[in-house]
Amino acid sequence: MKGKRNTFDKKIYAGWLAAPGLLIYILIFVIPTFASFYFSMTRWNLKTAEFTGLTNFITFFTMSNTRAALINTAVYAFFTCLVKVVLGLLLAQYLCGRVRSRGYLKTMYFLPTLLGNVAVAIAFESILSQGGLLNQFLANFGVEPVKWITGSKYAMLSCILVDIWKGIGTALVIYVAGISAIPTTYFEAAAIDGSTPTQSFFKITLPLMVPTINTVLTLSLIGGLRTYELVYAMTGGGPGYSTELLGSVIYKLFSRGSYGLATAGYVIMFVIVAVIVFPINSFVAKREADL
C-alpha cells in the first residue's frame, strides 16, 4: 500500500514539474496557432475583426505572385536542404578524421551562422552586384559582368548559394556531434576485419547517423520553406517574381496593412510545412527503427 502511495505521489510531483512548461507551450504555441486560424478568416486590424470566411484564402491563391512564390519556395527549400544534408555530412566526416587545424576549420564553417540574415544579405549584395567584387575579379579574366542578383537567370541560384554558405555550419556542428558520439570500438573492429574508410562510412557511420540526419533534414527543410529575410534583403523578390518566396509575399501583405490576408498566408505556410515535413520525418523515423 505504501509503495502504491509513493508511486502516486511521484506522478503528482512529476505533473506539477511539467505544468509550467506545458502552460508556456499552450500560451506561446497552441493559443496563437488557433487564433491565427480564426483571424485568417477575418478582415482585422488592431481594434476590430470582421468575419469573411474563406475569402482571404481565395484571394491569396488568386494573387499574381502567389504561384511564382510557391514554386520558388519549393525549389529554394529543396536545394538548400539537399546540399546542407549531404555536403554537411561529408564535411563533418572529413573534419572528424585526422585533419590538421580541424578545430580552426570547424570554427570557420560555423562562423557565418552567427551573422544576421540582413547583414549577410547586404554584404553579398555588394559582392554580387553588377559592379561588385565578384564581377571585378572575373573582369581580370576577360569575363563580362554577370547579373548575379539583378537578372532572373542567376538571382535564385545566387540566393540559394548564399543561404547554403550561411547555414551549412549548423548542419556541420550537429553532424560532428553525432559522429563523435559513435563508439570508436566499431571502427577499430571494422579496421581489424580489413574494412576501408569508405566501407566503414557506409556500413557504420551512415546507419548510426540516421537520427542525426533526420534532425538536420527536418531543420533545413523547415528553414527553407519558412525563410524570406535573406532573399528579400538581397533582391526584394525580384527581378520580377524570380526570387519571390511565400514568406516575402506574406511580409509585403503585412507591411501594406492587409493583416487578414497575410494571416491566411501564414496559415497556408503552416499547412504546407506540416504536410511536407511530418511525412518525411515519419518515414525517416521508421527507417531508423528498422536499422
CSV table of C-alpha atoms in Angstrom, one decimal:
chain,number,residue,atom,x,y,z
A,1,MET,CA,0.0,0.0,0.0
A,2,LYS,CA,2.8,2.3,0.9
A,3,GLY,CA,4.6,1.6,-2.4
A,4,LYS,CA,1.5,2.4,-4.4
A,5,ARG,CA,1.1,5.7,-2.5
A,6,ASN,CA,4.7,6.7,-3.2
A,7,THR,CA,4.2,5.9,-6.9
A,8,PHE,CA,1.1,8.1,-6.8
A,9,ASP,CA,3.0,10.9,-5.1
A,10,LYS,CA,5.8,10.7,-7.7
A,11,LYS,CA,3.3,11.1,-10.5
A,12,ILE,CA,1.7,14.1,-8.9
A,13,TYR,CA,5.1,15.6,-8.3
A,14,ALA,CA,6.2,15.0,-11.9
A,15,GLY,CA,2.9,16.5,-13.1
A,16,TRP,CA,3.5,19.7,-11.2
A,17,LEU,CA,7.0,19.9,-12.6
A,18,ALA,CA,5.7,19.6,-16.1
A,19,ALA,CA,2.9,22.2,-15.5
A,20,PRO,CA,5.0,25.4,-16.0
A,21,GLY,CA,6.5,24.1,-19.3
A,22,LEU,CA,3.1,22.9,-20.5
A,23,LEU,CA,1.5,26.3,-19.6
A,24,ILE,CA,4.2,28.2,-21.5
A,25,TYR,CA,3.7,25.9,-24.5
A,26,ILE,CA,0.0,26.5,-24.6
A,27,LEU,CA,0.3,30.3,-24.2
A,28,ILE,CA,3.1,30.7,-26.8
A,29,PHE,CA,2.2,28.0,-29.4
A,30,VAL,CA,-1.3,26.5,-29.0
A,31,ILE,CA,-3.4,29.6,-28.4
A,32,PRO,CA,-1.6,31.7,-31.1
A,33,THR,CA,-2.0,28.9,-33.6
A,34,PHE,CA,-5.8,28.6,-33.1
A,35,ALA,CA,-6.1,32.4,-33.0
A,36,SER,CA,-4.3,32.5,-36.4
A,37,PHE,CA,-6.8,30.1,-37.9
A,38,TYR,CA,-9.6,32.4,-36.8
A,39,PHE,CA,-8.0,35.7,-37.8
A,40,SER,CA,-7.1,34.2,-41.2
A,41,MET,CA,-10.9,34.2,-41.9
A,42,THR,CA,-11.4,37.8,-40.9
A,43,ARG,CA,-10.6,41.3,-42.1
A,44,TRP,CA,-9.0,42.6,-39.0
A,45,ASN,CA,-6.9,45.4,-37.5
A,46,LEU,CA,-5.7,46.1,-34.0
A,47,LYS,CA,-9.2,47.2,-33.0
A,48,THR,CA,-11.8,45.2,-35.0
A,49,ALA,CA,-12.2,41.9,-36.8
A,50,GLU,CA,-14.9,41.2,-39.5
A,51,PHE,CA,-15.5,37.6,-40.3
A,52,THR,CA,-15.1,36.9,-44.1
A,53,GLY,CA,-15.0,33.1,-44.3
A,54,LEU,CA,-12.6,31.7,-46.9
A,55,THR,CA,-12.4,34.9,-48.9
A,56,ASN,CA,-8.8,35.6,-47.7
A,57,PHE,CA,-7.6,32.2,-48.8
A,58,ILE,CA,-9.3,32.5,-52.2
A,59,THR,CA,-7.8,36.0,-52.7
A,60,PHE,CA,-4.3,34.8,-51.6
A,61,PHE,CA,-4.3,32.0,-54.2
A,62,THR,CA,-5.5,34.3,-57.0
A,63,MET,CA,-2.8,36.9,-56.4
A,64,SER,CA,-0.5,37.3,-59.4
A,65,ASN,CA,2.7,36.5,-57.4
A,66,THR,CA,1.4,33.5,-55.3
A,67,ARG,CA,2.1,30.8,-57.9
A,68,ALA,CA,5.6,32.0,-58.5
A,69,ALA,CA,6.2,32.3,-54.8
A,70,LEU,CA,5.0,28.7,-54.2
A,71,ILE,CA,7.3,27.3,-57.0
A,72,ASN,CA,10.3,29.4,-55.9
A,73,THR,CA,9.8,28.3,-52.2
A,74,ALA,CA,9.7,24.6,-53.2
A,75,VAL,CA,12.9,25.0,-55.3
A,76,TYR,CA,14.7,27.0,-52.7
A,77,ALA,CA,13.8,24.6,-49.8
A,78,PHE,CA,14.7,21.5,-51.9
A,79,PHE,CA,18.1,22.6,-53.0
A,80,THR,CA,19.2,24.3,-49.7
A,81,CYS,CA,18.0,21.3,-47.7
A,82,LEU,CA,19.7,18.8,-50.1
A,83,VAL,CA,23.1,20.5,-50.0
A,84,LYS,CA,23.1,21.1,-46.3
A,85,VAL,CA,22.2,17.5,-45.5
A,86,VAL,CA,24.6,15.8,-48.0
A,87,LEU,CA,27.5,18.3,-48.0
A,88,GLY,CA,27.3,18.9,-44.3
A,89,LEU,CA,27.7,15.2,-43.6
A,90,LEU,CA,30.6,14.9,-45.9
A,91,LEU,CA,32.4,17.9,-44.4
A,92,ALA,CA,31.7,16.6,-40.9
A,93,GLN,CA,33.1,13.2,-41.8
A,94,TYR,CA,36.2,14.9,-43.2
A,95,LEU,CA,36.7,17.1,-40.2
A,96,CYS,CA,36.3,14.2,-37.8
A,97,GLY,CA,39.3,12.5,-39.4
A,98,ARG,CA,42.9,13.2,-38.9
A,99,VAL,CA,42.9,16.7,-40.3
A,100,ARG,CA,45.3,19.5,-39.3
A,101,SER,CA,43.7,22.6,-37.9
A,102,ARG,CA,40.3,20.9,-37.8
A,103,GLY,CA,39.3,23.0,-34.8
A,104,TYR,CA,40.0,26.1,-36.9
A,105,LEU,CA,38.1,24.8,-39.9
A,106,LYS,CA,35.1,23.9,-37.8
A,107,THR,CA,35.1,27.5,-36.4
A,108,MET,CA,35.4,29.0,-39.9
A,109,TYR,CA,32.5,26.9,-41.2
A,110,PHE,CA,30.3,27.7,-38.2
A,111,LEU,CA,31.1,31.4,-38.0
A,112,PRO,CA,28.6,32.5,-40.8
A,113,THR,CA,25.7,31.1,-38.8
A,114,LEU,CA,26.3,33.7,-36.1
A,115,LEU,CA,25.8,36.5,-38.6
A,116,GLY,CA,22.4,38.1,-39.1
A,117,ASN,CA,20.5,37.4,-42.3
A,118,VAL,CA,20.2,41.1,-43.2
A,119,ALA,CA,23.9,41.7,-42.6
A,120,VAL,CA,24.8,38.7,-44.8
A,121,ALA,CA,22.4,39.9,-47.5
A,122,ILE,CA,23.9,43.4,-47.5
A,123,ALA,CA,27.4,42.0,-47.8
A,124,PHE,CA,26.6,39.7,-50.6
A,125,GLU,CA,24.5,42.3,-52.4
A,126,SER,CA,27.7,44.4,-52.7
A,127,ILE,CA,29.7,41.4,-53.8
A,128,LEU,CA,27.3,40.1,-56.3
A,129,SER,CA,26.0,43.4,-57.8
A,130,GLN,CA,26.9,44.2,-61.4
A,131,GLY,CA,29.8,46.3,-60.4
A,132,GLY,CA,30.6,44.2,-57.3
A,133,LEU,CA,33.8,42.4,-56.2
A,134,LEU,CA,33.0,39.2,-58.0
A,135,ASN,CA,32.5,40.8,-61.4
A,136,GLN,CA,35.6,42.9,-60.8
A,137,PHE,CA,37.5,39.7,-60.2
A,138,LEU,CA,36.1,38.0,-63.2
A,139,ALA,CA,36.9,41.0,-65.4
A,140,ASN,CA,40.6,40.2,-64.9
A,141,PHE,CA,40.0,37.1,-67.0
A,142,GLY,CA,38.0,38.9,-69.7
A,143,VAL,CA,34.6,37.8,-68.4
A,144,GLU,CA,31.7,40.2,-69.0
A,145,PRO,CA,29.8,41.5,-65.9
A,146,VAL,CA,27.1,38.9,-64.9
A,147,LYS,CA,23.8,39.9,-63.4
A,148,TRP,CA,24.0,37.6,-60.4
A,149,ILE,CA,21.1,39.2,-58.4
A,150,THR,CA,19.7,41.7,-60.9
A,151,GLY,CA,18.9,39.2,-63.6
A,152,SER,CA,16.3,36.5,-63.4
A,153,LYS,CA,18.7,33.8,-64.8
A,154,TYR,CA,21.0,33.7,-61.8
A,155,ALA,CA,19.2,35.5,-59.0
A,156,MET,CA,17.6,32.4,-57.3
A,157,LEU,CA,20.8,30.4,-57.7
A,158,SER,CA,22.8,33.2,-56.1
A,159,CYS,CA,20.4,33.3,-53.1
A,160,ILE,CA,20.5,29.6,-52.7
A,161,LEU,CA,24.3,29.5,-52.6
A,162,VAL,CA,24.4,32.3,-50.1
A,163,ASP,CA,21.9,30.5,-47.9
A,164,ILE,CA,24.0,27.4,-48.0
A,165,TRP,CA,27.1,29.3,-47.2
A,166,LYS,CA,25.4,30.8,-44.1
A,167,GLY,CA,23.5,27.8,-42.9
A,168,ILE,CA,25.7,24.7,-43.5
A,169,GLY,CA,27.7,25.4,-40.3
A,170,THR,CA,24.6,24.5,-38.2
A,171,ALA,CA,24.3,21.1,-40.0
A,172,LEU,CA,28.1,20.6,-39.7
A,173,VAL,CA,28.0,21.1,-35.9
A,174,ILE,CA,25.1,18.7,-35.5
A,175,TYR,CA,26.8,16.1,-37.7
A,176,VAL,CA,30.1,16.4,-35.8
A,177,ALA,CA,28.4,15.8,-32.5
A,178,GLY,CA,26.6,12.7,-34.0
A,179,ILE,CA,29.8,11.3,-35.4
A,180,SER,CA,31.8,11.9,-32.2
A,181,ALA,CA,29.1,10.0,-30.2
A,182,ILE,CA,29.7,6.8,-32.2
A,183,PRO,CA,31.9,4.4,-30.2
A,184,THR,CA,35.4,4.1,-31.7
A,185,THR,CA,35.4,0.3,-31.0
A,186,TYR,CA,33.1,-0.1,-34.0
A,187,PHE,CA,35.7,1.4,-36.3
A,188,GLU,CA,38.5,-0.4,-34.7
A,189,ALA,CA,36.8,-3.8,-35.1
A,190,ALA,CA,36.0,-2.9,-38.7
A,191,ALA,CA,39.6,-2.0,-39.4
A,192,ILE,CA,40.8,-5.3,-38.0
A,193,ASP,CA,38.4,-7.1,-40.4
A,194,GLY,CA,40.0,-5.2,-43.3
A,195,SER,CA,37.3,-2.5,-43.8
A,196,THR,CA,38.4,0.6,-45.8
A,197,PRO,CA,37.4,4.1,-44.6
A,198,THR,CA,34.7,4.3,-47.3
A,199,GLN,CA,33.2,0.9,-46.3
A,200,SER,CA,33.2,2.0,-42.6
A,201,PHE,CA,31.4,5.1,-43.6
A,202,PHE,CA,28.6,3.3,-45.4
A,203,LYS,CA,28.4,0.3,-43.1
A,204,ILE,CA,28.9,2.0,-39.7
A,205,THR,CA,28.7,5.8,-39.8
A,206,LEU,CA,25.8,6.3,-42.1
A,207,PRO,CA,23.3,3.8,-40.4
A,208,LEU,CA,24.1,5.1,-37.0
A,209,MET,CA,23.8,8.7,-38.2
A,210,VAL,CA,20.1,8.3,-39.3
A,211,PRO,CA,18.7,10.1,-36.3
A,212,THR,CA,21.1,13.0,-36.7
A,213,ILE,CA,20.4,13.1,-40.5
A,214,ASN,CA,16.7,13.2,-39.6
A,215,THR,CA,17.3,16.2,-37.3
A,216,VAL,CA,19.3,18.1,-39.9
A,217,LEU,CA,16.8,17.2,-42.7
A,218,THR,CA,13.9,18.5,-40.6
A,219,LEU,CA,15.5,21.7,-39.5
A,220,SER,CA,16.9,22.5,-43.0
A,221,LEU,CA,13.6,21.8,-44.7
A,222,ILE,CA,11.5,23.8,-42.3
A,223,GLY,CA,14.0,26.7,-42.5
A,224,GLY,CA,14.0,26.6,-46.3
A,225,LEU,CA,10.2,26.6,-46.5
A,226,ARG,CA,9.8,29.5,-44.0
A,227,THR,CA,12.7,31.7,-44.8
A,228,TYR,CA,12.5,35.0,-46.7
A,229,GLU,CA,14.7,37.6,-44.9
A,230,LEU,CA,17.9,36.7,-46.6
A,231,VAL,CA,16.4,36.6,-50.1
A,232,TYR,CA,14.2,39.7,-49.6
A,233,ALA,CA,17.1,41.8,-48.3
A,234,MET,CA,19.2,40.8,-51.3
A,235,THR,CA,16.7,41.0,-54.2
A,236,GLY,CA,13.4,42.3,-52.8
A,237,GLY,CA,11.7,39.3,-54.5
A,238,GLY,CA,12.9,40.5,-57.9
A,239,PRO,CA,13.7,40.8,-60.7
A,240,GLY,CA,10.0,40.3,-61.4
A,241,TYR,CA,8.9,37.4,-59.3
A,242,SER,CA,12.0,35.3,-59.9
A,243,THR,CA,13.0,35.3,-56.2
A,244,GLU,CA,9.6,35.8,-54.7
A,245,LEU,CA,9.1,33.5,-51.8
A,246,LEU,CA,6.0,32.7,-49.8
A,247,GLY,CA,7.4,34.4,-46.7
A,248,SER,CA,8.2,37.6,-48.7
A,249,VAL,CA,4.6,37.7,-50.1
A,250,ILE,CA,3.2,37.5,-46.6
A,251,TYR,CA,5.6,40.2,-45.4
A,252,LYS,CA,4.5,42.5,-48.1
A,253,LEU,CA,0.9,41.9,-47.2
A,254,PHE,CA,1.6,42.8,-43.6
A,255,SER,CA,3.6,45.9,-44.5
A,256,ARG,CA,0.7,47.3,-46.5
A,257,GLY,CA,-1.9,46.6,-43.8
A,258,SER,CA,-3.6,43.5,-45.3
A,259,TYR,CA,-3.5,41.7,-41.9
A,260,GLY,CA,-6.2,39.2,-42.6
A,261,LEU,CA,-4.8,38.2,-46.0
A,262,ALA,CA,-1.3,37.9,-44.5
A,263,THR,CA,-2.6,35.7,-41.7
A,264,ALA,CA,-4.2,33.5,-44.2
A,265,GLY,CA,-0.8,33.2,-46.0
A,266,TYR,CA,0.8,32.2,-42.7
A,267,VAL,CA,-1.8,29.5,-42.2
A,268,ILE,CA,-1.2,28.2,-45.7
A,269,MET,CA,2.6,28.2,-45.0
A,270,PHE,CA,1.9,26.3,-41.7
A,271,VAL,CA,-0.2,23.7,-43.6
A,272,ILE,CA,2.4,23.3,-46.3
A,273,VAL,CA,5.3,22.8,-43.8
A,274,ALA,CA,3.2,20.3,-41.9
A,275,VAL,CA,2.2,18.3,-45.0
A,276,ILE,CA,5.7,18.1,-46.3
A,277,VAL,CA,7.8,17.8,-43.1
A,278,PHE,CA,5.7,15.4,-41.0
A,279,PRO,CA,5.5,12.5,-43.6
A,280,ILE,CA,9.2,12.8,-44.4
A,281,ASN,CA,10.1,12.8,-40.7
A,282,SER,CA,7.9,9.8,-40.0
A,283,PHE,CA,9.4,7.9,-43.0
A,284,VAL,CA,12.9,8.5,-41.8
A,285,ALA,CA,11.9,7.6,-38.2
A,286,LYS,CA,10.6,4.2,-39.5
A,287,ARG,CA,13.8,3.5,-41.4
A,288,GLU,CA,15.6,4.3,-38.2
A,289,ALA,CA,13.6,1.8,-36.2
A,290,ASP,CA,14.2,-0.9,-38.9
A,291,LEU,CA,18.0,-0.5,-38.6
